[in-house]
Amino acid sequence: MGPKGCRIGSRMRIVAVDAHKGVAARAPTRSTLFESVGTSLVGIPSSPPFFPNTPTKCVGVAGPPPRVKFPGTLERLRTRLMSVLPLPPPLAKRIIPYPGGGWLATNVESCQTETVSLKSPDTGASVSGRMNLTLDYEEVPFDEEPVAQVRLFKASTSFVGQKAPAKRTASQVPLCCTVPQEVTVGNSLVSNTSVRQKNVRTKTRNKTLDVKERDEFSTHWAYSPYPCPPPVYNSSPHGILPLPPMFPTQSLVNDATTFRMPHIESVGPPQLKIYKCRLPSALIPLLQRLIAHSEAFCRTQPHGWRTHLYTLTKQDVALSAVPGGLDLAAPVTACILEHIRVLYHVPAIRMDRNQPHVLKYVSGGDAACRGVGLHYDRCDVTANLLLAHAFRGGGTFFPAALTTVHLQPGEFLLHPGSLIHQGLDVTAGTRYLMVMFCHVGKAPPQSNRKPKAVQT
Ligand SMILES: O=C(O)CCC(=O)C(=O)O
Ligand SMILES: [Fe+2]
């Protein structure tokens, strides 16, 4: 298979990787981080204006033909995807059963490996070599698409190495397939299918492409990097998320710094994934207006800032309740979401209900209005944006990092929601934060997930 990279329509890109060079022949103009081959299966769409020049990163070894396709059932596709997704070491070493017979992936060393052994449980025959998984997908803005962020058009494997048996036996399971139902694949890949007709021609910007190229299925996917089920809802709060073994944090930070973001600082040990970032200066004037709108709205409320939105913090208001609040915050929100997508390496991120909300701490009075005790947030990633600096004290303390993060207006803090933290007391003045509880790659729970206090 020759290398190619082309674009279909306004939002879709097909990326194929060359076996020998391991790079895309033509770097797409818009940014997509794309990795395959047992490292990570993730595309990071990145939209202007924040990240206009992000290079495409393609990692993979497709190898020369023969390209072995495995058309078959969804379950088989699922198994195949799992075999190349980053798996925790014990799982990676295990033979993964292949429902209905067929090949087993037996040697997925780690998320870095590109070498797999395939073994037929029926015949005992095995082959080993390098496998590549190619995904063609479309980025779907989350506003338009209630469930999925990435529409997957094609998944195919190519296999290089010891020659695969020439004759297809019953145990050689085809993989290219239609995906007939909603599924969860490995790390919370969720699909929502719309099967495309073969041979239908689709319009592209400059030319017409045969849909045959897309293969037989078209699926909406959402991707979560966390092991399934997501740890945030079922783990005791150890303070550290089991981090997805994807890109090295530092290089991401460097990339981000170089290409797109005004300022990013990794706080504490990088594996904690705490980041201090800064909004583009053009957005800073919005912050005072957010405060003014929130204050004006709360003045009209019988209990003022006491909206009972959350149990731990006492003075907060959902921007959705503030007239014009969401619209006002929209560019800020978009920028923060984009940072999260890049820094946590997730293609899709959603806010929980009632997000963003504005949080107000005041000195004096009720302790619950001055700060918030040790707790974790029941979301995947939390963002705290400081709206103004007219206070003393405050800051967000992370025991795992032994650090308190202090922000300037326009700076925002990102951290895994499950990381234990504390909002230190304000000792003078008023501290306003805009807070976003975010979920990765899936629809947020319909309930309002409230931060959970921990024993001290
Ligand atoms: O006050 C802070 O710095 C943190 C706020 C917080 O953790 C929260 O609202 O969940
Ligand atoms: Fe929190």
Tab-separated table of C-alpha atoms and ligand atoms in Angstrom:
chain	number	residue	atom	x	y	z
A	1	MET	CA	0.000	0.000	0.000
A	2	GLY	CA	1.457	3.264	-1.005
A	3	PRO	CA	1.435	6.126	1.379
A	4	LYS	CA	-1.305	8.594	0.981
A	5	GLY	CA	-3.109	11.232	2.872
A	6	CYS	CA	-6.151	12.838	1.460
A	7	ARG	CA	-9.128	14.684	2.560
A	8	ILE	CA	-12.717	13.965	1.952
A	9	GLY	CA	-15.243	16.660	2.493
A	10	SER	CA	-14.482	19.455	4.813
A	11	ARG	CA	-13.792	17.542	7.933
A	12	MET	CA	-12.527	14.150	7.061
A	13	ARG	CA	-9.072	12.973	6.447
A	14	ILE	CA	-7.796	9.671	5.366
A	15	VAL	CA	-4.370	8.940	6.589
A	16	ALA	CA	-2.467	5.936	5.551
A	17	VAL	CA	1.018	5.199	6.685
A	18	ASP	CA	3.817	3.839	4.704
A	19	ALA	CA	5.244	0.566	5.779
A	20	HIS	CA	8.856	1.344	5.434
A	21	LYS	CA	9.057	4.993	6.126
A	22	GLY	CA	6.421	5.004	8.813
A	23	VAL	CA	5.317	8.467	7.884
A	24	ALA	CA	2.509	9.968	5.981
A	25	ALA	CA	3.564	10.945	2.518
A	26	ARG	CA	1.749	14.206	2.633
A	27	ALA	CA	1.213	15.937	5.900
A	28	PRO	CA	-2.387	17.039	6.034
A	29	THR	CA	-2.811	20.728	6.333
A	30	ARG	CA	-5.094	20.645	9.310
A	31	SER	CA	-4.021	19.101	12.487
A	32	THR	CA	-4.659	15.558	13.347
A	33	LEU	CA	-2.560	13.587	15.683
A	34	PHE	CA	-2.899	10.068	14.612
A	35	GLU	CA	-1.256	7.039	15.970
A	36	SER	CA	-1.788	3.457	15.167
A	37	VAL	CA	-0.065	0.161	15.567
A	38	GLY	CA	-0.445	-0.760	19.140
A	39	THR	CA	0.549	2.580	20.470
A	40	SER	CA	-2.664	4.409	20.679
A	41	LEU	CA	-5.711	4.526	18.614
A	42	VAL	CA	-6.626	8.076	18.695
A	43	GLY	CA	-7.148	10.986	16.427
A	44	ILE	CA	-6.994	14.412	17.907
A	45	PRO	CA	-8.878	16.881	15.873
A	46	SER	CA	-7.650	20.332	16.379
A	47	SER	CA	-9.485	23.247	15.014
A	48	PRO	CA	-8.493	26.782	14.218
A	49	PRO	CA	-8.038	29.371	15.488
A	50	PHE	CA	-6.135	27.947	18.390
A	51	PHE	CA	-3.952	25.365	16.741
A	52	PRO	CA	-3.623	26.196	13.108
A	53	ASN	CA	-0.275	24.628	12.396
A	54	THR	CA	-0.248	21.396	14.258
A	55	PRO	CA	1.642	18.828	12.287
A	56	THR	CA	0.181	15.469	11.627
A	57	LYS	CA	1.861	12.719	13.455
A	58	CYS	CA	1.636	9.311	11.933
A	59	VAL	CA	3.264	6.391	13.538
A	60	GLY	CA	2.990	3.019	12.069
A	61	VAL	CA	4.325	0.310	9.945
A	62	ALA	CA	1.946	-0.885	7.344
A	63	GLY	CA	4.356	-3.028	5.438
A	64	PRO	CA	4.245	-4.054	1.886
A	65	PRO	CA	1.386	-6.104	0.605
A	66	PRO	CA	-0.018	-8.641	1.150
A	67	ARG	CA	-2.505	-6.756	3.128
A	68	VAL	CA	-4.558	-9.173	5.083
A	69	LYS	CA	-8.073	-8.116	5.701
A	70	PHE	CA	-10.310	-9.708	8.195
A	71	PRO	CA	-13.853	-8.980	7.192
A	72	GLY	CA	-16.195	-10.408	9.746
A	73	THR	CA	-18.374	-9.660	12.641
A	74	LEU	CA	-18.350	-6.756	14.949
A	75	GLU	CA	-17.090	-8.918	17.730
A	76	ARG	CA	-14.118	-9.858	15.647
A	77	LEU	CA	-13.433	-6.282	14.823
A	78	ARG	CA	-13.661	-5.517	18.479
A	79	THR	CA	-11.152	-8.182	19.300
A	80	ARG	CA	-8.848	-6.978	16.623
A	81	LEU	CA	-9.027	-3.433	17.819
A	82	MET	CA	-8.381	-4.526	21.332
A	83	SER	CA	-5.347	-6.431	20.206
A	84	VAL	CA	-3.720	-3.250	19.014
A	85	LEU	CA	-5.053	-0.841	21.546
A	86	PRO	CA	-2.827	-0.028	24.449
A	87	LEU	CA	-3.406	-2.762	26.924
A	88	PRO	CA	-2.165	-3.029	30.458
A	89	PRO	CA	0.825	-5.381	30.626
A	90	PRO	CA	-0.934	-8.387	32.139
A	91	LEU	CA	-3.608	-8.257	29.501
A	92	ALA	CA	-1.171	-7.600	26.751
A	93	LYS	CA	0.709	-10.761	27.540
A	94	ARG	CA	-2.392	-12.839	27.656
A	95	ILE	CA	-3.830	-14.678	24.817
A	96	ILE	CA	-6.964	-12.874	23.945
A	97	PRO	CA	-9.777	-15.258	23.232
A	98	TYR	CA	-11.364	-14.808	19.921
A	99	PRO	CA	-15.073	-15.443	20.082
A	100	GLY	CA	-16.324	-17.773	17.436
A	101	GLY	CA	-12.873	-19.087	16.706
A	102	GLY	CA	-10.239	-17.455	14.617
A	103	TRP	CA	-6.994	-15.774	15.244
A	104	LEU	CA	-5.661	-14.760	18.546
A	105	ALA	CA	-3.355	-11.899	19.198
A	106	THR	CA	-0.795	-13.359	21.510
A	107	ASN	CA	2.102	-11.067	21.713
A	108	VAL	CA	1.009	-7.535	22.091
A	109	GLU	CA	3.989	-6.554	24.164
A	110	SER	CA	2.853	-3.172	25.216
A	111	CYS	CA	1.316	-0.127	23.798
A	112	GLN	CA	4.565	0.494	21.961
A	113	THR	CA	4.813	-2.769	20.152
A	114	GLU	CA	4.057	-3.256	16.566
A	115	THR	CA	4.710	-6.942	16.580
A	116	VAL	CA	1.982	-9.439	17.052
A	117	SER	CA	1.616	-13.136	16.698
A	118	LEU	CA	-1.546	-14.503	15.324
A	119	LYS	CA	-2.536	-17.986	16.178
A	120	SER	CA	-5.396	-20.052	14.977
A	121	PRO	CA	-7.012	-21.938	17.820
A	122	ASP	CA	-8.426	-24.376	15.305
A	123	THR	CA	-5.388	-25.351	13.353
A	124	GLY	CA	-2.720	-24.235	15.787
A	125	ALA	CA	-0.979	-22.474	12.929
A	126	SER	CA	0.668	-19.253	13.863
A	127	VAL	CA	2.215	-16.360	12.090
A	128	SER	CA	3.977	-13.399	13.474
A	129	GLY	CA	4.890	-10.066	12.135
A	130	ARG	CA	3.989	-6.482	12.312
A	131	MET	CA	0.504	-5.262	12.283
A	132	ASN	CA	-0.877	-1.943	11.362
A	133	LEU	CA	-4.290	-0.649	12.007
A	134	THR	CA	-5.510	2.114	9.803
A	135	LEU	CA	-8.517	4.134	10.678
A	136	ASP	CA	-10.231	6.588	8.472
A	137	TYR	CA	-12.434	8.916	10.299
A	138	GLU	CA	-14.259	12.149	10.325
A	139	GLU	CA	-14.109	14.714	13.015
A	140	VAL	CA	-17.536	15.634	14.202
A	141	PRO	CA	-17.970	18.793	16.219
A	142	PHE	CA	-19.552	17.810	19.450
A	143	ASP	CA	-22.307	20.334	19.117
A	144	GLU	CA	-23.653	18.554	16.094
A	145	GLU	CA	-23.276	15.073	17.315
A	146	PRO	CA	-24.815	14.060	20.596
A	147	VAL	CA	-22.821	10.908	21.130
A	148	ALA	CA	-19.789	10.576	19.032
A	149	GLN	CA	-16.874	12.722	18.162
A	150	VAL	CA	-15.150	10.705	15.538
A	151	ARG	CA	-16.817	8.954	12.676
A	152	LEU	CA	-14.856	5.960	11.714
A	153	PHE	CA	-15.038	4.969	8.121
A	154	LYS	CA	-12.627	2.208	7.820
A	155	ALA	CA	-10.524	0.044	9.967
A	156	SER	CA	-8.220	-2.297	8.293
A	157	THR	CA	-5.260	-4.274	9.301
A	158	SER	CA	-2.240	-5.067	7.340
A	159	PHE	CA	0.091	-7.723	8.379
A	160	VAL	CA	3.682	-8.152	7.477
A	161	GLY	CA	6.021	-10.880	8.400
A	162	GLN	CA	5.811	-14.570	8.150
A	163	LYS	CA	3.378	-15.086	5.405
A	164	ALA	CA	-0.198	-15.507	6.461
A	165	PRO	CA	-1.733	-18.709	5.173
A	166	ALA	CA	-2.798	-18.205	1.618
A	167	LYS	CA	-5.999	-20.100	1.819
A	168	ARG	CA	-8.720	-18.737	3.943
A	169	THR	CA	-9.988	-21.304	6.356
A	170	ALA	CA	-12.977	-21.048	8.571
A	171	SER	CA	-10.724	-19.899	11.338
A	172	GLN	CA	-9.271	-17.034	9.392
A	173	VAL	CA	-11.679	-14.421	10.327
A	174	PRO	CA	-12.379	-11.546	8.065
A	175	LEU	CA	-12.265	-8.224	9.811
A	176	CYS	CA	-13.500	-5.534	7.486
A	177	CYS	CA	-17.095	-5.438	8.360
A	178	THR	CA	-20.197	-3.526	8.899
A	179	VAL	CA	-20.782	-2.571	12.461
A	180	PRO	CA	-24.350	-3.341	13.247
A	181	GLN	CA	-24.899	-2.177	16.776
A	182	GLU	CA	-23.733	-0.046	19.606
A	183	VAL	CA	-20.652	-1.441	21.187
A	184	THR	CA	-18.009	-0.777	23.693
A	185	VAL	CA	-14.576	-1.576	22.507
A	186	GLY	CA	-11.780	-1.914	24.956
A	187	ASN	CA	-11.231	1.512	26.279
A	188	SER	CA	-14.735	2.812	26.001
A	189	LEU	CA	-14.952	3.052	22.303
A	190	VAL	CA	-18.569	3.610	21.653
A	191	SER	CA	-20.106	3.203	18.286
A	192	ASN	CA	-23.329	4.259	16.818
A	193	THR	CA	-23.589	2.887	13.400
A	194	SER	CA	-24.716	4.082	10.099
A	195	VAL	CA	-23.747	1.640	7.452
A	196	ARG	CA	-22.788	3.181	4.182
A	197	GLN	CA	-23.755	1.845	0.854
A	198	LYS	CA	-20.939	0.544	-1.185
A	199	ASN	CA	-20.402	2.170	-4.502
A	200	VAL	CA	-22.193	5.339	-3.533
A	201	ARG	CA	-20.220	8.304	-4.602
A	202	THR	CA	-19.518	11.019	-2.161
A	203	LYS	CA	-18.767	14.648	-2.799
A	204	THR	CA	-15.433	15.965	-1.794
A	205	ARG	CA	-14.089	19.436	-1.911
A	206	ASN	CA	-12.152	18.968	-5.101
A	207	LYS	CA	-13.124	15.649	-6.464
A	208	THR	CA	-15.425	12.742	-6.098
A	209	LEU	CA	-14.285	9.723	-4.258
A	210	ASP	CA	-15.734	6.334	-4.458
A	211	VAL	CA	-17.197	5.312	-1.155
A	212	LYS	CA	-15.839	1.874	-1.815
A	213	GLU	CA	-12.600	3.328	-0.588
A	214	ARG	CA	-14.192	3.736	2.759
A	215	ASP	CA	-14.836	0.084	2.973
A	216	GLU	CA	-18.000	-1.313	4.330
A	217	PHE	CA	-18.691	0.506	7.467
A	218	SER	CA	-19.210	3.904	8.765
A	219	THR	CA	-19.383	4.242	12.451
A	220	HIS	CA	-19.528	6.926	15.017
A	221	TRP	CA	-16.924	6.425	17.621
A	222	ALA	CA	-16.074	8.063	20.784
A	223	TYR	CA	-12.824	7.278	22.445
A	224	SER	CA	-11.812	7.326	26.010
A	225	PRO	CA	-8.205	6.652	26.886
A	226	TYR	CA	-9.064	5.268	30.249
A	227	PRO	CA	-9.387	1.586	30.894
A	228	CYS	CA	-12.924	0.413	30.858
A	229	PRO	CA	-14.841	1.137	33.045
A	230	PRO	CA	-13.586	4.652	33.557
A	231	PRO	CA	-11.701	4.821	36.832
A	232	VAL	CA	-13.214	8.013	37.989
A	233	TYR	CA	-16.494	6.459	38.919
A	234	ASN	CA	-15.367	3.231	40.418
A	235	SER	CA	-12.011	3.752	42.013
A	236	SER	CA	-11.286	4.837	45.482
A	237	PRO	CA	-9.547	8.144	45.144
A	238	HIS	CA	-5.864	7.355	45.281
A	239	GLY	CA	-5.160	10.775	44.052
A	240	ILE	CA	-3.665	9.550	40.811
A	241	LEU	CA	-5.464	8.536	37.692
A	242	PRO	CA	-4.260	5.439	35.951
A	243	LEU	CA	-2.839	7.397	33.118
A	244	PRO	CA	-3.295	6.290	29.584
A	245	PRO	CA	0.007	5.146	28.156
A	246	MET	CA	0.003	7.426	25.214
A	247	PHE	CA	2.249	10.208	24.175
A	248	PRO	CA	4.974	11.273	26.514
A	249	THR	CA	3.668	14.206	28.446
A	250	GLN	CA	6.713	16.346	27.999
A	251	SER	CA	6.791	16.169	24.252
A	252	LEU	CA	3.157	17.049	24.158
A	253	VAL	CA	3.780	20.023	26.312
A	254	ASN	CA	6.622	21.026	24.040
A	255	ASP	CA	4.490	20.563	20.946
A	256	ALA	CA	1.726	22.536	22.456
A	257	THR	CA	4.010	25.263	23.553
A	258	THR	CA	5.769	25.471	20.249
A	259	PHE	CA	2.787	25.361	18.025
A	260	ARG	CA	-0.310	26.510	19.636
A	261	MET	CA	-0.631	27.666	23.148
A	262	PRO	CA	0.425	30.828	24.820
A	263	HIS	CA	1.671	29.126	27.915
A	264	ILE	CA	1.562	25.691	29.443
A	265	GLU	CA	3.284	24.557	32.546
A	266	SER	CA	3.263	21.060	33.913
A	267	VAL	CA	2.837	21.245	37.691
A	268	GLY	CA	4.400	18.642	39.969
A	269	PRO	CA	5.364	15.194	38.677
A	270	PRO	CA	4.340	15.033	35.003
A	271	GLN	CA	2.466	11.802	35.504
A	272	LEU	CA	-0.053	13.626	37.662
A	273	LYS	CA	-1.068	15.563	34.590
A	274	ILE	CA	-1.633	18.846	36.339
A	275	TYR	CA	-1.260	21.767	33.983
A	276	LYS	CA	-1.310	25.480	34.380
A	277	CYS	CA	-2.315	27.181	31.143
A	278	ARG	CA	-3.189	30.637	30.002
A	279	LEU	CA	-5.940	32.000	27.825
A	280	PRO	CA	-4.978	34.047	24.792
A	281	SER	CA	-4.913	37.664	25.904
A	282	ALA	CA	-7.762	38.571	23.551
A	283	LEU	CA	-10.090	36.597	25.800
A	284	ILE	CA	-9.094	38.210	29.077
A	285	PRO	CA	-11.646	41.090	28.871
A	286	LEU	CA	-14.400	38.495	28.914
A	287	LEU	CA	-13.541	37.473	32.437
A	288	GLN	CA	-14.743	40.623	34.149
A	289	ARG	CA	-17.919	40.440	32.142
A	290	LEU	CA	-18.477	36.885	33.288
A	291	ILE	CA	-18.213	38.048	36.869
A	292	ALA	CA	-20.524	41.005	36.216
A	293	HIS	CA	-23.156	38.838	34.538
A	294	SER	CA	-23.009	36.233	37.284
A	295	GLU	CA	-23.238	38.856	40.007
A	296	ALA	CA	-26.140	40.590	38.281
A	297	PHE	CA	-28.011	37.316	37.972
A	298	CYS	CA	-27.367	36.189	41.526
A	299	ARG	CA	-28.623	39.515	42.830
A	300	THR	CA	-31.980	38.633	41.352
A	301	GLN	CA	-32.070	35.272	43.111
A	302	PRO	CA	-33.716	34.832	46.486
A	303	HIS	CA	-30.636	33.121	47.890
A	304	GLY	CA	-28.087	35.088	45.925
A	305	TRP	CA	-25.043	32.947	45.156
A	306	ARG	CA	-26.329	30.019	47.190
A	307	THR	CA	-27.682	27.998	44.310
A	308	HIS	CA	-27.124	24.615	45.955
A	309	LEU	CA	-25.508	23.461	42.759
A	310	TYR	CA	-22.894	21.553	44.705
A	311	THR	CA	-22.655	20.324	48.220
A	312	LEU	CA	-19.026	21.137	48.923
A	313	THR	CA	-18.837	24.607	47.500
A	314	LYS	CA	-21.593	26.908	48.651
A	315	GLN	CA	-21.568	29.869	46.332
A	316	ASP	CA	-21.742	28.948	42.719
A	317	VAL	CA	-23.906	29.457	39.704
A	318	ALA	CA	-24.257	27.532	36.455
A	319	LEU	CA	-23.558	29.821	33.528
A	320	SER	CA	-26.489	28.215	31.770
A	321	ALA	CA	-28.696	29.911	34.367
A	322	VAL	CA	-27.113	33.302	33.807
A	323	PRO	CA	-28.730	35.060	30.842
A	324	GLY	CA	-26.150	35.216	28.070
A	325	GLY	CA	-23.627	33.464	30.304
A	326	LEU	CA	-22.942	30.495	28.074
A	327	ASP	CA	-22.538	32.622	24.976
A	328	LEU	CA	-20.214	34.965	26.749
A	329	ALA	CA	-18.087	32.111	28.003
A	330	ALA	CA	-18.149	30.179	24.720
A	331	PRO	CA	-14.733	31.228	23.334
A	332	VAL	CA	-13.129	30.683	26.713
A	333	THR	CA	-14.771	27.312	27.071
A	334	ALA	CA	-13.710	26.285	23.576
A	335	CYS	CA	-10.134	27.239	24.272
A	336	ILE	CA	-10.037	25.290	27.520
A	337	LEU	CA	-11.616	22.230	25.922
A	338	GLU	CA	-9.038	22.380	23.177
A	339	HIS	CA	-6.233	22.441	25.716
A	340	ILE	CA	-7.736	19.446	27.444
A	341	ARG	CA	-8.014	17.548	24.199
A	342	VAL	CA	-4.397	18.146	23.386
A	343	LEU	CA	-2.862	17.770	26.822
A	344	TYR	CA	-4.837	14.697	27.802
A	345	HIS	CA	-4.699	13.400	24.312
A	346	VAL	CA	-8.349	12.796	23.823
A	347	PRO	CA	-10.301	13.475	20.679
A	348	ALA	CA	-13.485	14.314	22.447
A	349	ILE	CA	-14.257	16.084	25.639
A	350	ARG	CA	-17.570	17.095	27.074
A	351	MET	CA	-18.662	19.180	29.927
A	352	ASP	CA	-20.852	17.747	32.603
A	353	ARG	CA	-24.223	19.266	33.276
A	354	ASN	CA	-24.242	22.736	34.768
A	355	GLN	CA	-20.844	23.496	33.288
A	356	PRO	CA	-19.165	25.832	33.206
A	357	HIS	CA	-20.115	27.212	36.583
A	358	VAL	CA	-18.772	30.224	38.369
A	359	LEU	CA	-17.595	29.720	41.891
A	360	LYS	CA	-17.316	32.528	44.390
A	361	TYR	CA	-15.291	32.445	47.589
A	362	VAL	CA	-15.358	35.246	50.107
A	363	SER	CA	-13.255	35.796	53.176
A	364	GLY	CA	-14.924	35.787	56.558
A	365	GLY	CA	-18.239	34.154	57.256
A	366	ASP	CA	-19.032	30.565	56.551
A	367	ALA	CA	-16.000	28.279	56.114
A	368	ALA	CA	-17.686	26.644	53.127
A	369	CYS	CA	-17.652	30.002	51.393
A	370	ARG	CA	-13.935	30.604	51.916
A	371	GLY	CA	-12.597	27.467	50.316
A	372	VAL	CA	-13.288	23.806	49.801
A	373	GLY	CA	-11.785	20.889	51.714
A	374	LEU	CA	-9.938	17.913	50.286
A	375	HIS	CA	-12.036	16.176	47.690
A	376	TYR	CA	-11.996	14.746	44.236
A	377	ASP	CA	-14.270	15.721	41.389
A	378	ARG	CA	-16.383	13.089	39.769
A	379	CYS	CA	-15.309	13.849	36.285
A	380	ASP	CA	-12.365	12.942	34.093
A	381	VAL	CA	-10.749	16.355	33.868
A	382	THR	CA	-11.409	19.523	35.859
A	383	ALA	CA	-10.618	23.017	34.680
A	384	ASN	CA	-10.436	26.004	37.028
A	385	LEU	CA	-10.065	29.401	35.441
A	386	LEU	CA	-9.296	32.362	37.674
A	387	LEU	CA	-11.536	35.278	36.717
A	388	ALA	CA	-10.067	38.029	38.843
A	389	HIS	CA	-7.382	38.603	41.427
A	390	ALA	CA	-8.823	40.636	44.235
A	391	PHE	CA	-8.140	38.368	47.186
A	392	ARG	CA	-5.482	36.982	49.450
A	393	GLY	CA	-4.993	33.320	50.228
A	394	GLY	CA	-6.729	30.838	47.999
A	395	GLY	CA	-5.004	28.512	45.566
A	396	THR	CA	-5.562	24.868	44.779
A	397	PHE	CA	-3.584	22.399	46.838
A	398	PHE	CA	-2.684	18.936	45.553
A	399	PRO	CA	-1.358	16.582	48.222
A	400	ALA	CA	0.035	14.197	45.605
A	401	ALA	CA	2.152	16.984	44.161
A	402	LEU	CA	2.765	18.693	47.504
A	403	THR	CA	1.986	21.868	45.629
A	404	THR	CA	-0.452	24.709	45.771
A	405	VAL	CA	-1.261	26.213	42.419
A	406	HIS	CA	-1.864	29.937	42.358
A	407	LEU	CA	-3.337	31.442	39.238
A	408	GLN	CA	-3.386	34.877	37.692
A	409	PRO	CA	-6.577	36.067	35.989
A	410	GLY	CA	-6.841	34.303	32.653
A	411	GLU	CA	-4.790	31.363	33.823
A	412	PHE	CA	-6.481	28.061	34.214
A	413	LEU	CA	-5.612	24.873	35.959
A	414	LEU	CA	-6.288	21.470	34.462
A	415	HIS	CA	-6.134	18.289	36.482
A	416	PRO	CA	-7.598	14.809	36.426
A	417	GLY	CA	-10.864	15.004	38.327
A	418	SER	CA	-9.924	12.042	40.476
A	419	LEU	CA	-6.802	13.735	41.763
A	420	ILE	CA	-7.434	14.818	45.334
A	421	HIS	CA	-7.282	18.554	45.806
A	422	GLN	CA	-8.401	21.373	48.011
A	423	GLY	CA	-9.406	24.984	47.474
A	424	LEU	CA	-7.502	26.858	50.174
A	425	ASP	CA	-9.294	29.490	52.179
A	426	VAL	CA	-9.469	33.016	50.925
A	427	THR	CA	-8.192	35.233	53.729
A	428	ALA	CA	-9.244	38.560	52.236
A	429	GLY	CA	-11.330	39.692	49.295
A	430	THR	CA	-13.299	37.634	46.810
A	431	ARG	CA	-12.063	34.848	44.574
A	432	TYR	CA	-14.010	33.950	41.446
A	433	LEU	CA	-13.290	30.824	39.453
A	434	MET	CA	-14.940	29.469	36.364
A	435	VAL	CA	-15.007	25.715	36.838
A	436	MET	CA	-15.588	23.025	34.235
A	437	PHE	CA	-16.103	19.375	35.096
A	438	CYS	CA	-15.343	17.491	31.910
A	439	HIS	CA	-15.765	13.992	30.627
A	440	VAL	CA	-13.659	12.334	28.059
A	441	GLY	CA	-15.016	10.949	24.848
A	442	LYS	CA	-18.484	10.116	25.912
A	443	ALA	CA	-21.730	11.643	26.928
A	444	PRO	CA	-21.598	12.828	30.515
A	445	PRO	CA	-23.816	11.166	33.045
A	446	GLN	CA	-27.224	12.674	33.148
A	447	SER	CA	-27.037	13.255	36.838
A	448	ASN	CA	-25.103	16.124	38.253
A	449	ARG	CA	-21.886	14.503	39.446
A	450	LYS	CA	-20.922	16.283	42.581
A	451	PRO	CA	-17.425	16.537	43.973
A	452	LYS	CA	-16.828	14.059	46.734
A	453	ALA	CA	-15.175	14.930	50.019
A	454	VAL	CA	-12.425	12.699	51.327
A	455	GLN	CA	-11.509	11.898	54.918
A	456	THR	CA	-8.682	13.966	56.262
B	1	LIG	O1	-10.944	26.460	44.860
B	1	LIG	C1	-10.216	25.792	44.161
B	1	LIG	O2	-9.074	26.130	43.852
B	1	LIG	C2	-10.700	24.451	43.675
B	1	LIG	C3	-12.171	24.369	43.433
B	1	LIG	C4	-12.604	22.972	43.304
B	1	LIG	O3	-11.846	22.081	43.519
B	1	LIG	C5	-13.958	22.616	42.856
B	1	LIG	O4	-14.780	23.486	42.651
B	1	LIG	O5	-14.218	21.411	42.684
B	2	FE	FE	-12.620	20.178	42.835
